[in-house]
Amino acid sequence: MTATDHALQLTQAAAAAAADKLGTDLVAFDVSEQLAITDVFLIVTAANEPQVGAIVDGIEEALRELDAKPVRREGDREQRWVLLDYLDLVVHIQHNDERRLYALERLWHDCPAIPLLVDERR
């Protein structure tokens, strides 16, 4: 089993929105073989708390245009690590420090990486 086309569409739109808000180190993993609860994890780094919030807002706006709303949103109070759960896609927007500390890519590196069609050097 692999990620659905819908999950991949949401992933690309979320990644583009994150890159537009200057999110960095974007990486996506197809976790559909390991988890029954979602197809894709998208991980994004932000330099500071306001940028975490801006990336979250940008992703929510972009995915709303695709008729997708998060069923769960966690961590937006501290703006250090915000999780957006779209069922097929889970987005982790992390402050630099949290990204280094928790190193989610280390946990999921055995899962297939999903190529992202974004340019982070804007």
CSV table of N, CA and C in Angstrom, one decimal, residues 21-24 44-56 78-82 93-98:
chain,number,residue,atom,x,y,z
A,21,LYS,N,6.2,30.6,2.9
A,21,LYS,CA,6.4,31.3,4.1
A,21,LYS,C,7.8,31.1,4.7
A,22,LEU,N,8.7,30.6,3.8
A,22,LEU,CA,10.1,30.5,4.1
A,22,LEU,C,10.4,29.3,5.1
A,23,GLY,N,9.6,28.3,5.1
A,23,GLY,CA,9.9,27.1,5.8
A,23,GLY,C,11.1,26.4,5.1
A,24,THR,N,11.9,25.7,5.9
A,24,THR,CA,13.1,25.1,5.4
A,24,THR,C,13.1,23.6,5.7
A,44,VAL,N,8.5,20.3,8.5
A,44,VAL,CA,9.0,21.6,8.1
A,44,VAL,C,9.7,22.3,9.3
A,45,THR,N,10.8,23.0,9.0
A,45,THR,CA,11.5,23.8,10.0
A,45,THR,C,11.2,25.3,9.9
A,46,ALA,N,11.0,26.0,11.0
A,46,ALA,CA,10.9,27.4,11.1
A,46,ALA,C,11.9,28.0,12.0
A,47,ALA,N,12.4,29.2,11.7
A,47,ALA,CA,13.4,29.8,12.4
A,47,ALA,C,13.0,30.4,13.8
A,48,ASN,N,11.7,30.7,13.9
A,48,ASN,CA,11.3,31.3,15.2
A,48,ASN,C,9.8,31.1,15.3
A,49,GLU,N,9.2,31.4,16.5
A,49,GLU,CA,7.8,31.2,16.8
A,49,GLU,C,6.9,31.9,15.8
A,50,PRO,N,7.1,33.2,15.5
A,50,PRO,CA,6.1,33.8,14.6
A,50,PRO,C,6.1,33.1,13.2
A,51,GLN,N,7.3,32.6,12.8
A,51,GLN,CA,7.4,32.0,11.5
A,51,GLN,C,6.6,30.6,11.6
A,52,VAL,N,6.7,29.9,12.7
A,52,VAL,CA,5.9,28.7,12.8
A,52,VAL,C,4.4,29.0,12.6
A,53,GLY,N,3.9,30.1,13.2
A,53,GLY,CA,2.5,30.5,13.1
A,53,GLY,C,2.2,30.9,11.6
A,54,ALA,N,3.1,31.6,11.0
A,54,ALA,CA,2.9,32.0,9.6
A,54,ALA,C,2.8,30.8,8.7
A,55,ILE,N,3.7,29.8,8.9
A,55,ILE,CA,3.7,28.6,8.1
A,55,ILE,C,2.4,27.8,8.3
A,56,VAL,N,2.0,27.7,9.6
A,56,VAL,CA,0.7,27.0,9.9
A,56,VAL,C,-0.5,27.7,9.1
A,78,GLU,N,2.1,27.4,22.0
A,78,GLU,CA,3.6,27.7,22.2
A,78,GLU,C,4.3,28.1,20.9
A,79,GLN,N,3.7,27.7,19.8
A,79,GLN,CA,4.4,27.9,18.5
A,79,GLN,C,5.8,27.4,18.3
A,80,ARG,N,6.1,26.3,19.0
A,80,ARG,CA,7.4,25.7,18.9
A,80,ARG,C,7.3,24.4,18.0
A,81,TRP,N,6.2,23.7,18.1
A,81,TRP,CA,6.0,22.5,17.3
A,81,TRP,C,4.5,22.4,17.1
A,82,VAL,N,4.0,22.7,15.9
A,82,VAL,CA,2.6,22.6,15.6
A,82,VAL,C,2.3,21.4,14.7
A,93,ILE,N,5.2,21.3,11.9
A,93,ILE,CA,6.0,22.5,11.7
A,93,ILE,C,6.8,22.7,13.0
A,94,GLN,N,8.1,22.7,12.9
A,94,GLN,CA,8.9,22.7,14.1
A,94,GLN,C,9.9,23.9,14.1
A,95,HIS,N,10.1,24.5,15.3
A,95,HIS,CA,11.1,25.4,15.5
A,95,HIS,C,12.5,24.7,15.3
A,96,ASN,N,13.5,25.4,14.9
A,96,ASN,CA,14.8,24.8,14.7
A,96,ASN,C,15.2,23.9,15.9
A,97,ASP,N,15.1,24.4,17.1
A,97,ASP,CA,15.5,23.6,18.3
A,97,ASP,C,14.8,22.3,18.4
A,98,GLU,N,13.5,22.3,18.2
A,98,GLU,CA,12.7,21.1,18.3
A,98,GLU,C,13.0,20.1,17.2
